[in-house]
Tab-separated table of C-alpha atoms in Angstrom:
chain	number	residue	atom	x	y	z
F	176	MET	CA	0.062	-0.009	-0.009
F	177	LYS	CA	1.199	3.555	-0.762
F	178	ILE	CA	-0.307	6.735	0.432
F	179	LEU	CA	-0.129	9.972	-1.710
F	180	LYS	CA	-1.348	13.480	-1.350
F	181	ILE	CA	-3.249	14.425	-4.536
F	182	ASN	CA	-2.465	18.026	-5.640
F	183	ALA	CA	-4.472	17.865	-8.932
F	184	LEU	CA	-7.459	15.532	-8.977
F	185	ASP	CA	-7.956	14.076	-12.505
F	186	GLN	CA	-11.335	12.885	-13.718
F	187	GLU	CA	-10.329	9.146	-13.689
F	188	THR	CA	-9.185	9.320	-10.036
F	189	GLU	CA	-12.238	11.363	-9.052
F	190	ASN	CA	-14.482	8.667	-10.621
F	191	LYS	CA	-12.693	5.899	-8.720
F	192	LEU	CA	-12.949	7.815	-5.418
F	193	LEU	CA	-16.658	8.415	-6.032
F	194	VAL	CA	-17.060	4.556	-6.346
F	195	ILE	CA	-15.140	4.046	-3.174
F	196	TRP	CA	-17.354	6.676	-1.397
F	197	GLU	CA	-20.584	4.943	-2.538
F	198	ILE	CA	-19.279	1.428	-1.562
F	199	SER	CA	-18.262	2.648	1.871
F	200	VAL	CA	-21.438	4.610	2.491
F	201	ARG	CA	-23.650	1.693	1.456
F	202	ALA	CA	-21.714	-0.593	3.768
F	203	THR	CA	-21.682	1.722	6.776
F	204	HIS	CA	-24.525	4.231	6.531
F	205	ASN	CA	-27.521	1.941	7.076
F	206	PHE	CA	-29.569	4.918	8.170
F	207	LEU	CA	-29.530	6.428	4.629
F	208	SER	CA	-32.115	5.341	2.011
F	209	ASP	CA	-31.027	4.822	-1.669
F	210	PRO	CA	-32.643	8.175	-2.691
F	211	GLU	CA	-30.689	9.936	0.113
F	212	ILE	CA	-27.367	8.272	-0.875
F	213	ASN	CA	-27.964	9.200	-4.577
F	214	ASN	CA	-28.729	12.786	-3.580
F	215	ILE	CA	-25.645	13.106	-1.472
F	216	LYS	CA	-23.536	11.495	-4.173
F	217	LYS	CA	-24.192	14.531	-6.488
F	218	TYR	CA	-22.136	16.693	-4.102
F	219	VAL	CA	-19.229	14.319	-3.523
F	220	PRO	CA	-17.169	15.416	-6.537
F	221	HIS	CA	-17.381	19.068	-5.462
F	222	ALA	CA	-16.381	17.986	-1.900
F	223	LEU	CA	-13.383	16.029	-3.277
F	224	ARG	CA	-12.179	18.980	-5.251
F	225	GLY	CA	-12.909	21.422	-2.339
F	226	VAL	CA	-10.672	20.004	0.381
F	227	SER	CA	-7.320	21.514	1.037
F	228	HIS	CA	-5.555	18.116	1.414
F	229	LEU	CA	-6.832	15.028	-0.392
F	230	ILE	CA	-4.923	11.969	0.580
F	231	VAL	CA	-5.397	8.639	-1.178
F	232	ALA	CA	-4.340	5.150	-0.247
F	233	TYR	CA	-3.465	2.832	-3.234
F	234	ASP	CA	-3.058	-0.882	-3.608
F	235	GLU	CA	-1.308	-1.844	-6.788
F	236	ASN	CA	-1.911	1.655	-8.311
F	237	GLU	CA	-5.644	1.475	-7.593
F	238	PRO	CA	-7.296	3.687	-5.032
F	239	ILE	CA	-8.741	1.846	-2.059
F	240	ALA	CA	-9.361	4.673	0.459
F	241	PHE	CA	-9.162	8.396	0.841
F	242	MET	CA	-9.430	11.191	3.335
F	243	GLY	CA	-9.822	14.917	3.025
F	244	ILE	CA	-8.608	17.569	5.461
F	245	ASN	CA	-9.458	21.331	5.649
F	246	ASP	CA	-7.995	23.627	8.234
F	247	GLN	CA	-6.664	20.757	10.400
F	248	LYS	CA	-10.105	19.226	10.411
F	249	LEU	CA	-10.787	15.742	9.037
F	250	GLU	CA	-13.622	16.283	6.618
F	251	MET	CA	-13.922	12.821	5.078
F	252	LEU	CA	-12.426	9.351	5.438
F	253	PHE	CA	-13.760	6.576	3.285
F	254	VAL	CA	-12.315	3.019	2.894
F	255	ASP	CA	-13.521	0.537	0.211
F	256	ALA	CA	-15.849	-1.794	2.106
F	257	ASN	CA	-13.775	-4.777	0.740
F	258	GLN	CA	-10.668	-3.387	2.500
F	259	ARG	CA	-12.193	-2.555	5.852
F	260	GLY	CA	-10.392	-4.022	8.810
F	261	ASN	CA	-7.015	-3.995	7.177
F	262	GLY	CA	-5.652	-0.838	8.962
F	263	ILE	CA	-5.998	1.443	5.938
F	264	GLY	CA	-8.052	4.040	7.820
F	265	LYS	CA	-5.412	4.113	10.621
F	266	ALA	CA	-2.633	4.356	8.043
F	267	LEU	CA	-4.342	7.359	6.444
F	268	ILE	CA	-4.843	9.123	9.762
F	269	THR	CA	-1.235	8.384	10.812
F	270	TYR	CA	-0.068	9.825	7.499
F	271	GLY	CA	-2.145	12.871	8.065
F	272	ILE	CA	-0.603	13.443	11.463
F	273	ASP	CA	3.017	12.560	10.548
F	274	ASN	CA	3.164	14.594	7.292
F	275	LEU	CA	2.595	18.319	7.533
F	276	ASP	CA	2.635	21.129	4.965
F	277	ILE	CA	3.258	24.501	6.445
F	278	ASN	CA	4.012	27.889	5.026
F	279	GLU	CA	7.760	28.529	5.182
F	280	GLN	CA	7.036	32.186	5.928
F	281	ASN	CA	5.365	31.163	9.267
F	282	PRO	CA	8.478	30.712	11.455
F	283	GLY	CA	6.209	30.276	14.643
F	284	ALA	CA	4.452	27.172	13.098
F	285	ARG	CA	7.848	25.736	11.881
F	286	GLY	CA	9.353	26.256	15.281
F	287	PHE	CA	6.411	24.556	17.053
F	288	TYR	CA	6.454	21.566	14.759
F	289	GLU	CA	10.266	21.202	15.006
F	290	HIS	CA	9.805	21.326	18.804
F	291	MET	CA	7.218	18.555	18.438
F	292	GLY	CA	9.829	16.417	16.508
F	293	PHE	CA	9.012	17.189	12.957
F	294	LYS	CA	11.631	17.922	10.405
F	295	ALA	CA	11.472	19.673	7.015
F	296	VAL	CA	12.052	17.094	4.255
F	297	GLU	CA	10.887	18.892	1.137
F	298	ARG	CA	10.290	22.372	-0.035
F	299	SER	CA	8.016	23.700	-2.737
F	300	GLU	CA	8.081	27.274	-4.156
F	301	PHE	CA	4.345	27.396	-4.394
F	302	ASP	CA	1.361	26.499	-2.181
F	303	ASP	CA	-1.369	24.063	-3.316
F	304	GLN	CA	-3.221	26.772	-5.129
F	305	GLY	CA	-0.187	27.712	-7.128
F	306	ASN	CA	0.510	30.962	-5.116
F	307	PRO	CA	4.145	32.015	-4.560
F	308	TYR	CA	4.125	31.010	-0.915
F	309	PRO	CA	6.864	28.492	-0.253
F	310	ILE	CA	5.667	25.306	1.486
F	311	LEU	CA	7.648	23.012	3.649
F	312	VAL	CA	6.730	19.291	3.926
F	313	MET	CA	7.497	18.209	7.355
F	314	LYS	CA	7.589	14.616	8.756
F	315	GLY	CA	7.475	13.363	12.218
F	316	ASP	CA	10.150	11.124	13.763
């Protein structure tokens, strides 16, 4: 299994994540009727494209789970029902905790995370929206 942060969601991946969403919801959200699931499903592509951080777990290059994070809040976490119980959800959450993207121009945040044991391992000249705000990728020990 590999876990990747998706910076630009392509249509094929979006379609696969939508399938995972529906399989997961149908397996776990017994309180929703078919019409309710179909209605909510219309909004999922927008939600996928709207999260600041979309993180996808892959098995043999096929998505099997994903989570979305906005403003340090977990907005969504869905695991293919056939993959439940294999530690994928935990792996996604651990990845989200252990891998941080922070603005390089925020020395207070960098100092805090370094104090907590994180180290800068990568640098990008631009943020996720393509703005010229350097981003540091930090990983925990």
